[in-house]
Each structure stands twice: as structure tokens, then as C-alpha cells.
PDB file of C-alpha atoms and ligand atoms in Angstrom:
ATOM      1  CA  MET A  32     -35.729-154.728  24.022  1.00 85.00           C
ATOM      2  CA  PRO A  33     -33.891-154.833  27.376  1.00 92.00           C
ATOM      3  CA  ILE A  34     -35.735-155.380  30.612  1.00 95.00           C
ATOM      4  CA  ILE A  35     -35.582-152.102  32.502  1.00 97.00           C
ATOM      5  CA  THR A  36     -36.055-152.783  36.197  1.00 97.00           C
ATOM      6  CA  VAL A  37     -36.586-149.920  38.629  1.00 97.00           C
ATOM      7  CA  PHE A  38     -35.956-150.655  42.319  1.00 98.00           C
ATOM      8  CA  VAL A  39     -38.131-148.613  44.660  1.00 97.00           C
ATOM      9  CA  GLY A  40     -38.982-148.956  48.329  1.00 95.00           C
ATOM     10  CA  PRO A  41     -38.509-147.388  51.734  1.00 95.00           C
ATOM     11  CA  ALA A  42     -35.126-146.184  52.969  1.00 93.00           C
ATOM     12  CA  GLY A  43     -32.831-149.009  53.974  1.00 95.00           C
ATOM     13  CA  SER A  44     -34.965-151.770  52.464  1.00 96.00           C
ATOM     14  CA  GLY A  45     -31.961-152.939  50.436  1.00 97.00           C
ATOM     15  CA  LYS A  46     -32.421-151.491  46.932  1.00 97.00           C
ATOM     16  CA  THR A  47     -28.755-150.613  46.398  1.00 98.00           C
ATOM     17  CA  THR A  48     -27.484-153.932  47.743  1.00 98.00           C
ATOM     18  CA  LEU A  49     -30.018-155.813  45.605  1.00 98.00           C
ATOM     19  CA  VAL A  50     -28.926-153.912  42.485  1.00 98.00           C
ATOM     20  CA  LYS A  51     -25.332-154.915  43.219  1.00 98.00           C
ATOM     21  CA  THR A  52     -26.029-158.604  43.890  1.00 98.00           C
ATOM     22  CA  TYR A  53     -28.572-159.005  41.088  1.00 98.00           C
ATOM     23  CA  SER A  54     -26.330-157.285  38.503  1.00 98.00           C
ATOM     24  CA  GLU A  55     -23.377-159.496  39.480  1.00 98.00           C
ATOM     25  CA  TRP A  56     -25.557-162.606  39.247  1.00 98.00           C
ATOM     26  CA  LEU A  57     -26.935-161.578  35.822  1.00 98.00           C
ATOM     27  CA  ARG A  58     -23.429-160.994  34.464  1.00 98.00           C
ATOM     28  CA  ARG A  59     -21.858-164.106  35.934  1.00 97.00           C
ATOM     29  CA  THR A  60     -24.688-166.606  35.473  1.00 97.00           C
ATOM     30  CA  LEU A  61     -26.561-165.415  32.384  1.00 97.00           C
ATOM     31  CA  PHE A  62     -23.636-163.526  30.755  1.00 97.00           C
ATOM     32  CA  MET A  63     -25.880-160.515  30.288  1.00 97.00           C
ATOM     33  CA  HIS A  64     -24.872-156.955  29.401  1.00 97.00           C
ATOM     34  CA  VAL A  65     -26.177-155.037  32.387  1.00 98.00           C
ATOM     35  CA  ALA A  66     -26.237-151.256  32.756  1.00 98.00           C
ATOM     36  CA  ILE A  67     -26.855-149.634  36.130  1.00 98.00           C
ATOM     37  CA  VAL A  68     -28.269-146.162  36.747  1.00 98.00           C
ATOM     38  CA  ASN A  69     -28.160-144.454  40.133  1.00 98.00           C
ATOM     39  CA  LEU A  70     -30.843-141.809  40.706  1.00 97.00           C
ATOM     40  CA  ASP A  71     -30.149-141.368  44.430  1.00 96.00           C
ATOM     41  CA  PRO A  72     -28.256-138.093  44.990  1.00 96.00           C
ATOM     42  CA  GLY A  73     -27.964-138.826  48.720  1.00 95.00           C
ATOM     43  CA  VAL A  74     -25.944-142.014  48.595  1.00 95.00           C
ATOM     44  CA  GLU A  75     -22.366-141.673  49.856  1.00 94.00           C
ATOM     45  CA  GLU A  76     -20.801-144.840  48.473  1.00 95.00           C
ATOM     46  CA  LEU A  77     -22.057-147.261  45.863  1.00 97.00           C
ATOM     47  CA  PRO A  78     -21.150-150.962  45.857  1.00 98.00           C
ATOM     48  CA  TYR A  79     -21.573-151.111  42.048  1.00 98.00           C
ATOM     49  CA  LYS A  80     -20.296-149.103  39.093  1.00 97.00           C
ATOM     50  CA  PRO A  81     -23.160-147.129  37.517  1.00 98.00           C
ATOM     51  CA  LEU A  82     -23.168-146.171  33.870  1.00 97.00           C
ATOM     52  CA  PHE A  83     -24.980-143.022  34.857  1.00 97.00           C
ATOM     53  CA  ASP A  84     -24.883-141.542  38.349  1.00 98.00           C
ATOM     54  CA  ILE A  85     -27.136-138.579  39.241  1.00 97.00           C
ATOM     55  CA  ARG A  86     -24.308-137.366  41.510  1.00 97.00           C
ATOM     56  CA  GLU A  87     -22.446-136.348  38.324  1.00 97.00           C
ATOM     57  CA  TRP A  88     -24.981-133.489  38.232  1.00 97.00           C
ATOM     58  CA  PHE A  89     -25.716-132.854  41.895  1.00 97.00           C
ATOM     59  CA  THR A  90     -25.357-134.419  45.318  1.00 97.00           C
ATOM     60  CA  LEU A  91     -27.540-134.031  48.366  1.00 96.00           C
ATOM     61  CA  ARG A  92     -24.647-132.485  50.295  1.00 96.00           C
ATOM     62  CA  ASP A  93     -24.068-129.813  47.635  1.00 97.00           C
ATOM     63  CA  ILE A  94     -27.771-128.953  47.512  1.00 97.00           C
ATOM     64  CA  MET A  95     -27.961-128.684  51.306  1.00 97.00           C
ATOM     65  CA  ARG A  96     -24.967-126.351  51.321  1.00 97.00           C
ATOM     66  CA  LYS A  97     -25.943-124.262  48.318  1.00 97.00           C
ATOM     67  CA  TYR A  98     -29.610-123.746  49.228  1.00 97.00           C
ATOM     68  CA  ARG A  99     -29.164-123.955  53.023  1.00 97.00           C
ATOM     69  CA  LEU A 100     -31.605-126.835  53.299  1.00 97.00           C
ATOM     70  CA  GLY A 101     -31.946-129.822  55.595  1.00 95.00           C
ATOM     71  CA  PRO A 102     -31.805-133.332  54.091  1.00 93.00           C
ATOM     72  CA  ASN A 103     -35.544-133.590  53.397  1.00 92.00           C
ATOM     73  CA  GLY A 104     -35.762-130.156  51.764  1.00 95.00           C
ATOM     74  CA  ALA A 105     -32.668-131.035  49.742  1.00 96.00           C
ATOM     75  CA  PHE A 106     -34.281-134.271  48.494  1.00 94.00           C
ATOM     76  CA  LEU A 107     -37.320-132.283  47.340  1.00 95.00           C
ATOM     77  CA  LYS A 108     -35.052-129.762  45.623  1.00 96.00           C
ATOM     78  CA  ALA A 109     -33.159-132.652  43.992  1.00 96.00           C
ATOM     79  CA  SER A 110     -36.393-134.051  42.594  1.00 95.00           C
ATOM     80  CA  GLU A 111     -37.208-130.637  41.039  1.00 95.00           C
ATOM     81  CA  MET A 112     -33.693-130.469  39.617  1.00 97.00           C
ATOM     82  CA  LEU A 113     -34.096-133.926  38.078  1.00 96.00           C
ATOM     83  CA  ILE A 114     -37.325-132.800  36.366  1.00 96.00           C
ATOM     84  CA  SER A 115     -35.505-129.852  34.825  1.00 96.00           C
ATOM     85  CA  LYS A 116     -32.806-132.187  33.474  1.00 96.00           C
ATOM     86  CA  ILE A 117     -35.060-135.063  32.480  1.00 97.00           C
ATOM     87  CA  ASN A 118     -34.431-134.682  28.727  1.00 96.00           C
ATOM     88  CA  ASP A 119     -30.673-134.705  29.330  1.00 97.00           C
ATOM     89  CA  LEU A 120     -31.079-137.880  31.388  1.00 97.00           C
ATOM     90  CA  PHE A 121     -32.732-139.704  28.517  1.00 97.00           C
ATOM     91  CA  LYS A 122     -30.029-138.492  26.106  1.00 96.00           C
ATOM     92  CA  HIS A 123     -27.398-140.026  28.374  1.00 95.00           C
ATOM     93  CA  THR A 124     -26.153-143.640  28.277  1.00 93.00           C
ATOM     94  CA  PRO A 125     -27.701-146.134  28.757  1.00 96.00           C
ATOM     95  CA  PHE A 126     -31.018-144.485  27.775  1.00 95.00           C
ATOM     96  CA  ASN A 127     -29.773-143.042  24.473  1.00 94.00           C
ATOM     97  CA  ASP A 128     -29.411-146.536  22.991  1.00 93.00           C
ATOM     98  CA  ILE A 129     -31.109-149.115  25.163  1.00 95.00           C
ATOM     99  CA  THR A 130     -30.718-151.849  22.549  1.00 94.00           C
ATOM    100  CA  LYS A 131     -27.078-152.284  23.613  1.00 95.00           C
ATOM    101  CA  TRP A 132     -28.173-153.819  26.897  1.00 97.00           C
ATOM    102  CA  ASP A 133     -29.923-156.975  28.045  1.00 97.00           C
ATOM    103  CA  MET A 134     -30.964-155.388  31.305  1.00 97.00           C
ATOM    104  CA  ILE A 135     -30.923-151.905  32.791  1.00 98.00           C
ATOM    105  CA  LEU A 136     -31.229-151.686  36.580  1.00 98.00           C
ATOM    106  CA  ILE A 137     -32.250-148.364  38.133  1.00 98.00           C
ATOM    107  CA  ASP A 138     -31.618-147.553  41.791  1.00 98.00           C
ATOM    108  CA  THR A 139     -33.829-144.820  43.304  1.00 96.00           C
ATOM    109  CA  PRO A 140     -33.823-142.739  46.512  1.00 93.00           C
ATOM    110  CA  GLY A 141     -35.321-144.355  49.601  1.00 87.00           C
ATOM    111  CA  GLN A 142     -37.082-141.099  50.438  1.00 87.00           C
ATOM    112  CA  MET A 143     -40.173-142.218  48.527  1.00 88.00           C
ATOM    113  CA  GLU A 144     -42.008-139.014  49.379  1.00 85.00           C
ATOM    114  CA  ALA A 145     -39.268-137.145  47.496  1.00 87.00           C
ATOM    115  CA  PHE A 146     -39.258-139.387  44.428  1.00 92.00           C
ATOM    116  CA  ILE A 147     -42.147-141.813  43.903  1.00 94.00           C
ATOM    117  CA  PHE A 148     -44.787-139.587  45.491  1.00 93.00           C
ATOM    118  CA  ARG A 149     -43.622-136.388  43.737  1.00 93.00           C
ATOM    119  CA  PRO A 150     -44.237-135.113  40.194  1.00 94.00           C
ATOM    120  CA  VAL A 151     -40.720-136.244  39.234  1.00 95.00           C
ATOM    121  CA  SER A 152     -41.786-139.899  39.121  1.00 95.00           C
ATOM    122  CA  THR A 153     -44.676-139.095  36.765  1.00 95.00           C
ATOM    123  CA  VAL A 154     -42.327-137.266  34.420  1.00 96.00           C
ATOM    124  CA  PHE A 155     -39.643-139.963  34.652  1.00 96.00           C
ATOM    125  CA  PHE A 156     -41.936-142.960  34.097  1.00 96.00           C
ATOM    126  CA  LYS A 157     -43.849-141.210  31.320  1.00 96.00           C
ATOM    127  CA  ILE A 158     -40.670-141.088  29.253  1.00 96.00           C
ATOM    128  CA  LEU A 159     -39.434-144.497  30.413  1.00 96.00           C
ATOM    129  CA  THR A 160     -42.661-146.190  29.326  1.00 95.00           C
ATOM    130  CA  LYS A 161     -42.257-144.650  25.866  1.00 94.00           C
ATOM    131  CA  ILE A 162     -38.942-146.427  25.352  1.00 93.00           C
ATOM    132  CA  SER A 163     -39.646-149.677  27.209  1.00 91.00           C
ATOM    133  CA  ASN A 164     -41.940-151.752  29.328  1.00 91.00           C
ATOM    134  CA  PRO A 165     -40.387-151.147  32.764  1.00 95.00           C
ATOM    135  CA  VAL A 166     -40.721-153.515  35.688  1.00 95.00           C
ATOM    136  CA  VAL A 167     -41.014-151.762  39.035  1.00 96.00           C
ATOM    137  CA  VAL A 168     -39.731-153.831  41.955  1.00 96.00           C
ATOM    138  CA  PHE A 169     -40.985-152.691  45.348  1.00 95.00           C
ATOM    139  CA  VAL A 170     -38.521-153.814  48.021  1.00 96.00           C
ATOM    140  CA  ILE A 171     -39.920-154.666  51.449  1.00 95.00           C
ATOM    141  CA  ASP A 172     -37.558-155.138  54.402  1.00 96.00           C
ATOM    142  CA  ALA A 173     -38.681-158.324  56.186  1.00 95.00           C
ATOM    143  CA  SER A 174     -36.754-157.315  59.305  1.00 95.00           C
ATOM    144  CA  ALA A 175     -38.959-154.202  59.605  1.00 95.00           C
ATOM    145  CA  ILE A 176     -42.101-156.319  59.998  1.00 94.00           C
ATOM    146  CA  GLU A 177     -43.061-156.991  63.598  1.00 92.00           C
ATOM    147  CA  THR A 178     -46.833-156.621  63.635  1.00 88.00           C
ATOM    148  CA  LEU A 179     -49.726-157.263  61.293  1.00 87.00           C
ATOM    149  CA  SER A 180     -50.049-153.535  60.679  1.00 85.00           C
ATOM    150  CA  ASP A 181     -46.303-153.350  59.762  1.00 90.00           C
ATOM    151  CA  ALA A 182     -46.844-156.109  57.200  1.00 90.00           C
ATOM    152  CA  VAL A 183     -50.004-154.588  55.783  1.00 88.00           C
ATOM    153  CA  THR A 184     -48.794-150.988  55.632  1.00 88.00           C
ATOM    154  CA  LEU A 185     -45.517-151.932  53.899  1.00 92.00           C
ATOM    155  CA  TRP A 186     -47.399-154.147  51.441  1.00 90.00           C
ATOM    156  CA  PHE A 187     -49.882-151.329  50.893  1.00 90.00           C
ATOM    157  CA  LEU A 188     -47.117-148.821  50.208  1.00 93.00           C
ATOM    158  CA  GLY A 189     -46.396-150.964  47.168  1.00 92.00           C
ATOM    159  CA  VAL A 190     -50.079-150.716  46.176  1.00 92.00           C
ATOM    160  CA  LEU A 191     -49.919-146.909  46.501  1.00 94.00           C
ATOM    161  CA  THR A 192     -46.797-146.897  44.346  1.00 95.00           C
ATOM    162  CA  GLN A 193     -48.730-148.873  41.729  1.00 92.00           C
ATOM    163  CA  ALA A 194     -51.599-146.363  41.950  1.00 92.00           C
ATOM    164  CA  LYS A 195     -49.242-143.391  41.633  1.00 94.00           C
ATOM    165  CA  LEU A 196     -47.310-144.796  38.677  1.00 94.00           C
ATOM    166  CA  GLY A 197     -50.139-146.587  36.906  1.00 92.00           C
ATOM    167  CA  LEU A 198     -47.723-149.469  36.311  1.00 92.00           C
ATOM    168  CA  THR A 199     -47.453-153.015  37.558  1.00 85.00           C
ATOM    169  CA  VAL A 200     -45.382-153.074  40.729  1.00 91.00           C
ATOM    170  CA  VAL A 201     -43.967-156.380  41.960  1.00 92.00           C
ATOM    171  CA  PRO A 202     -43.242-156.734  45.676  1.00 92.00           C
ATOM    172  CA  VAL A 203     -40.028-158.426  46.764  1.00 95.00           C
ATOM    173  CA  ILE A 204     -39.435-159.293  50.398  1.00 95.00           C
ATOM    174  CA  ASN A 205     -35.753-158.724  51.192  1.00 96.00           C
ATOM    175  CA  LYS A 206     -33.377-159.617  54.065  1.00 97.00           C
ATOM    176  CA  ILE A 207     -34.617-163.153  54.565  1.00 94.00           C
ATOM    177  CA  ASP A 208     -31.122-164.111  55.749  1.00 94.00           C
ATOM    178  CA  ILE A 209     -31.876-162.241  58.979  1.00 94.00           C
ATOM    179  CA  ALA A 210     -35.679-162.446  58.981  1.00 90.00           C
ATOM    180  CA  GLY A 211     -36.399-165.647  57.071  1.00 78.00           C
ATOM    181  CA  SER A 212     -38.550-166.999  59.862  1.00 84.00           C
ATOM    182  CA  ASN A 213     -40.738-163.900  59.846  1.00 89.00           C
ATOM    183  CA  GLU A 214     -44.195-165.465  59.543  1.00 90.00           C
ATOM    184  CA  LEU A 215     -45.959-162.219  58.581  1.00 91.00           C
ATOM    185  CA  ALA A 216     -43.518-161.581  55.738  1.00 90.00           C
ATOM    186  CA  ARG A 217     -44.003-165.166  54.546  1.00 88.00           C
ATOM    187  CA  LEU A 218     -47.770-164.675  54.541  1.00 88.00           C
ATOM    188  CA  ILE A 219     -47.543-161.681  52.184  1.00 87.00           C
ATOM    189  CA  VAL A 220     -45.828-164.017  49.725  1.00 84.00           C
ATOM    190  CA  GLU A 221     -47.480-167.362  50.262  1.00 83.00           C
ATOM    191  CA  GLU A 222     -50.887-166.835  51.838  1.00 84.00           C
ATOM    192  CA  PRO A 223     -51.997-163.207  51.557  1.00 83.00           C
ATOM    193  CA  GLU A 224     -55.593-164.333  52.046  1.00 82.00           C
ATOM    194  CA  LYS A 225     -54.605-165.471  55.532  1.00 86.00           C
ATOM    195  CA  LEU A 226     -53.459-161.927  56.313  1.00 82.00           C
ATOM    196  CA  ALA A 227     -56.942-160.813  55.336  1.00 77.00           C
ATOM    197  CA  GLU A 228     -58.398-163.386  57.717  1.00 80.00           C
ATOM    198  CA  MET A 229     -56.081-162.213  60.523  1.00 83.00           C
ATOM    199  CA  ALA A 230     -57.003-158.611  59.785  1.00 78.00           C
ATOM    200  CA  LYS A 231     -60.664-159.404  60.408  1.00 74.00           C
ATOM    201  CA  HIS A 232     -59.787-160.491  63.940  1.00 75.00           C
ATOM    202  CA  TYR A 233     -57.284-157.700  64.458  1.00 68.00           C
ATOM    203  CA  SER A 234     -57.594-156.858  68.106  1.00 65.00           C
ATOM    204  CA  GLU A 235     -55.782-153.510  68.236  1.00 62.00           C
ATOM    205  CA  GLU A 236     -58.042-150.785  69.515  1.00 58.00           C
ATOM    206  CA  GLY A 237     -58.948-147.780  67.401  1.00 62.00           C
ATOM    207  CA  LEU A 238     -58.850-146.860  63.783  1.00 65.00           C
ATOM    208  CA  LEU A 239     -56.245-149.461  62.793  1.00 67.00           C
ATOM    209  CA  SER A 240     -58.548-152.388  63.486  1.00 71.00           C
ATOM    210  CA  GLU A 241     -61.033-150.902  61.022  1.00 76.00           C
ATOM    211  CA  VAL A 242     -58.498-149.807  58.447  1.00 80.00           C
ATOM    212  CA  VAL A 243     -56.218-152.864  58.309  1.00 79.00           C
ATOM    213  CA  PRO A 244     -58.854-155.274  56.918  1.00 80.00           C
ATOM    214  CA  GLU A 245     -59.783-152.690  54.253  1.00 83.00           C
ATOM    215  CA  LEU A 246     -56.141-152.232  53.253  1.00 85.00           C
ATOM    216  CA  VAL A 247     -55.655-155.994  52.937  1.00 84.00           C
ATOM    217  CA  SER A 248     -58.748-156.292  50.809  1.00 85.00           C
ATOM    218  CA  ILE A 249     -57.572-153.552  48.420  1.00 88.00           C
ATOM    219  CA  ALA A 250     -54.054-155.014  48.290  1.00 86.00           C
ATOM    220  CA  LEU A 251     -55.505-158.419  47.363  1.00 85.00           C
ATOM    221  CA  LYS A 252     -57.686-156.910  44.637  1.00 84.00           C
ATOM    222  CA  THR A 253     -54.804-155.045  43.030  1.00 82.00           C
ATOM    223  CA  LYS A 254     -52.187-157.768  43.305  1.00 78.00           C
ATOM    224  CA  GLY A 255     -50.910-159.117  39.996  1.00 74.00           C
ATOM    225  CA  ALA A 256     -51.076-162.699  38.819  1.00 73.00           C
ATOM    226  CA  TYR A 257     -47.548-163.440  39.983  1.00 74.00           C
ATOM    227  CA  ARG A 258     -46.371-164.283  43.457  1.00 77.00           C
ATOM    228  CA  PRO A 259     -43.932-161.962  45.239  1.00 82.00           C
ATOM    229  CA  VAL A 260     -40.622-163.610  46.164  1.00 90.00           C
ATOM    230  CA  MET A 261     -38.458-163.642  49.262  1.00 94.00           C
ATOM    231  CA  VAL A 262     -34.793-162.848  48.703  1.00 96.00           C
ATOM    232  CA  SER A 263     -31.645-161.790  50.443  1.00 97.00           C
ATOM    233  CA  ALA A 264     -29.510-159.160  48.784  1.00 97.00           C
ATOM    234  CA  LYS A 265     -26.638-160.774  50.696  1.00 97.00           C
ATOM    235  CA  LYS A 266     -27.212-164.220  49.174  1.00 95.00           C
ATOM    236  CA  THR A 267     -26.574-164.729  45.494  1.00 96.00           C
ATOM    237  CA  ASN A 268     -28.550-167.978  45.469  1.00 95.00           C
ATOM    238  CA  THR A 269     -31.840-166.091  45.871  1.00 95.00           C
ATOM    239  CA  MET A 270     -31.291-164.022  42.709  1.00 97.00           C
ATOM    240  CA  GLU A 271     -32.733-166.695  40.431  1.00 97.00           C
ATOM    241  CA  ASP A 272     -36.143-166.273  42.088  1.00 95.00           C
ATOM    242  CA  LEU A 273     -35.899-162.503  41.699  1.00 96.00           C
ATOM    243  CA  HIS A 274     -35.007-162.876  38.038  1.00 96.00           C
ATOM    244  CA  TYR A 275     -37.860-165.261  37.411  1.00 94.00           C
ATOM    245  CA  LEU A 276     -40.305-162.730  38.898  1.00 94.00           C
ATOM    246  CA  VAL A 277     -38.836-159.781  36.964  1.00 95.00           C
ATOM    247  CA  HIS A 278     -38.941-161.769  33.742  1.00 92.00           C
ATOM    248  CA  GLU A 279     -42.506-162.896  34.334  1.00 90.00           C
ATOM    249  CA  ALA A 280     -43.608-159.337  35.146  1.00 89.00           C
ATOM    250  CA  PHE A 281     -41.831-158.029  32.032  1.00 88.00           C
ATOM    251  CA  CYS A 282     -43.731-160.457  29.850  1.00 84.00           C
ATOM    252  CA  THR A 283     -47.094-159.661  31.379  1.00 75.00           C
ATOM    253  CA  CYS A 284     -46.672-155.986  32.430  1.00 58.00           C
ATOM    254  CA  GLY A 285     -49.272-153.621  31.148  1.00 47.00           C
ATOM    255  CA  ASP A 286     -50.691-150.251  31.944  1.00 41.00           C
ATOM    256  CA  LEU A 287     -53.134-150.682  34.835  1.00 39.00           C
ATOM    257  CA  THR A 288     -54.719-147.293  34.588  1.00 35.00           C
TER     258      THR A 288
HETATM  259  P1  GTP B 361     -31.517-146.089  50.822  1.00 67.78           P
HETATM  260  O1  GTP B 361     -30.428-145.713  49.856  1.00 67.78           O
HETATM  261  O2  GTP B 361     -31.435-145.390  52.126  1.00 67.78           O
HETATM  262  O3  GTP B 361     -32.857-146.010  50.237  1.00 67.78           O
HETATM  263  O4  GTP B 361     -31.265-147.652  51.206  1.00 67.78           O
HETATM  264  P2  GTP B 361     -31.393-148.915  50.276  1.00 67.78           P
HETATM  265  O5  GTP B 361     -32.802-149.335  50.154  1.00 67.78           O
HETATM  266  O6  GTP B 361     -30.645-148.722  49.012  1.00 67.78           O
HETATM  267  O7  GTP B 361     -30.687-150.013  51.194  1.00 67.78           O
HETATM  268  P3  GTP B 361     -29.183-150.498  51.166  1.00 67.78           P
HETATM  269  O8  GTP B 361     -28.928-151.432  50.037  1.00 67.78           O
HETATM  270  O9  GTP B 361     -28.283-149.325  51.309  1.00 67.78           O
HETATM  271  O10 GTP B 361     -29.179-151.378  52.485  1.00 67.78           O
HETATM  272  C1  GTP B 361     -29.417-150.807  53.761  1.00 67.78           C
HETATM  273  C2  GTP B 361     -28.706-151.680  54.788  1.00 67.78           C
HETATM  274  O11 GTP B 361     -29.307-152.980  54.790  1.00 67.78           O
HETATM  275  C3  GTP B 361     -27.218-151.906  54.491  1.00 67.78           C
HETATM  276  O12 GTP B 361     -26.541-151.968  55.715  1.00 67.78           O
HETATM  277  C4  GTP B 361     -27.188-153.264  53.789  1.00 67.78           C
HETATM  278  O13 GTP B 361     -25.964-153.945  53.974  1.00 67.78           O
HETATM  279  C5  GTP B 361     -28.323-153.977  54.509  1.00 67.78           C
HETATM  280  N1  GTP B 361     -28.957-154.998  53.673  1.00 67.78           N
HETATM  281  C6  GTP B 361     -29.507-154.834  52.449  1.00 67.78           C
HETATM  282  N2  GTP B 361     -30.026-155.973  52.006  1.00 67.78           N
HETATM  283  C7  GTP B 361     -29.794-156.903  52.979  1.00 67.78           C
HETATM  284  C8  GTP B 361     -30.089-158.290  53.110  1.00 67.78           C
HETATM  285  O14 GTP B 361     -30.697-158.943  52.263  1.00 67.78           O
HETATM  286  N3  GTP B 361     -29.696-158.886  54.282  1.00 67.78           N
HETATM  287  C9  GTP B 361     -29.046-158.217  55.264  1.00 67.78           C
HETATM  288  N4  GTP B 361     -28.696-158.896  56.351  1.00 67.78           N
HETATM  289  N5  GTP B 361     -28.761-156.910  55.172  1.00 67.78           N
HETATM  290  C10 GTP B 361     -29.127-156.262  54.036  1.00 67.78           C
END
């Protein structure tokens, strides 16, 4: 059975670039047969060649024009349109015969509220889990982390994704080439308990100081046995760590619901 890896995460976190770099590394280093699927109808240009591209069916621009919608409304419409074509999607390569592939990488829209947090993700993952044991990689942009609450809320978004999908979700901290010295990002990976300690002394006024420690505590409780990794989608030499994590998660993934 191939490892099907689904890349999710906020807009601009680096999903598309990671899919490109990781797929190239898998082909060149491990000589794997890798299929790529693009489910983002809003992307203008892709740096990889997908075997299936949702834009064959519809693009965000076309939906905006046809239904006179803004970009957010068009993303929501696109997610409804994907639901109505979900059976066709799974009849299409590479899903129609997954045994041909060693790995299938799936790129998703960054507008998480229009994909992960909509009914479309339930429908999509329900079918995907029937044919495989997917690994969901939640990409966190290290350069977007400036404060403790940035670190905790991004980490927690991964926890919410896990809760929504009922699947193991593995966090990956990306962009370490430009934010490698980001201490808060490093803590998520290496010493999450320390984040919990910091959260207890969080000095921001208001609701956040009460909520942040709770979020850290829930994130710690729900975190899997494996350690998140820090990568750069611009540096091939970090792909081995990503692969190790994906492989480990694939072997241990189970339904958490
Ligand atoms: P959406 O499609 O909007 O969801 O974005 P995405 O998550 O697919 O991110 P994408 O790969 O398009 O990257 C967004 C921007 O970040 C691009 O300009 C990339 O070149 C850049 N980028 C992605 N990963 C890295 C990285 O590891 N390091 C650096 N320096 N830039 C990165």
C-alpha cells in the first residue's frame, strides 16, 4: 500500500513548495514512484507536475466570474463543487489504482476554513481512509511565529485539524532556512513542555493569558508519540527528516476518534 500524505496548513505555510521538494527528493534519493494531486483550485502556477489537478474541473477565477463571487465565497463554492464530484475524483488516477505508486502526495488549499473546516474534508477523508491509511502533515510557518500566542495558536490549529478529521496529524515546522533561530518554533518541536511552563507565566493581559495555558495543555495531551520536525522546503537536505516522520506516522497512524 502506498503512503498517502496530505499536506494541510494555513495559506503560505509552504505546502506546495514542500510537495515539490519532497517529491523530487523521494524520486531522486529513494527511486520511488510518486504521484501528486493538487486540490487547490486557487493556485496560479504549480512548481510540480500533478497527476490530477482540480483545475482540470474548475478554477477559482472561473468560479468567481461565473457566480459573481469574491475569492472567499468562490473557495466555499469550490468545496461544494468538489463534494459533488467526489466519486469522480476517486475514479481518477492515481486513486483508481493506488497500488501503482509508492507515495501519493496531496496538496490542499491554504484557506483551511474552506477545506479542512468544511464538510468537504469529512467526505474526502472518509473515502481516503477506506483505501489507505493517510498521513496528514500540518505545515507551520516558523517565520509567522513572533509571540508565544502565535506559536500556541498555530500548533493548536493542527490539534483542531486532528479533531475535525479524527486522524493523526503530524506537525512540521517549515521555513527554518529563514527562521531557524526561532526559539518558540524550536520549543514546539523539542521542548513543548517548556511552552506550557511559559504559558503559565504568560503576562499578556486579558483572555489570552487564561486561554494560552489551556491550549498548550490540550495540545500536549493530544500530541502523538512522534516528534514534529523542522524543515525547509527550500533545502533538500531536510527532506530525510520529513520522510522519517511521515514513515513513522504511517506505521503507527490510527483512528483517534
Ligand atoms: P497556499 O497555496 O496559499 O496555501 O500556500 P502554500 O502553503 O502552498 O505555500 P507555498 O508553497 O506557495 O509558499 C508560499 C511562499 O513561501 C512562497 O513564496 C514560497 O517560495 C515560500 N516558501 C515556502 N517554503 C519555504 C521555505 O522553506 N523557506 C523559504 N524561505 N520560503 C519558503
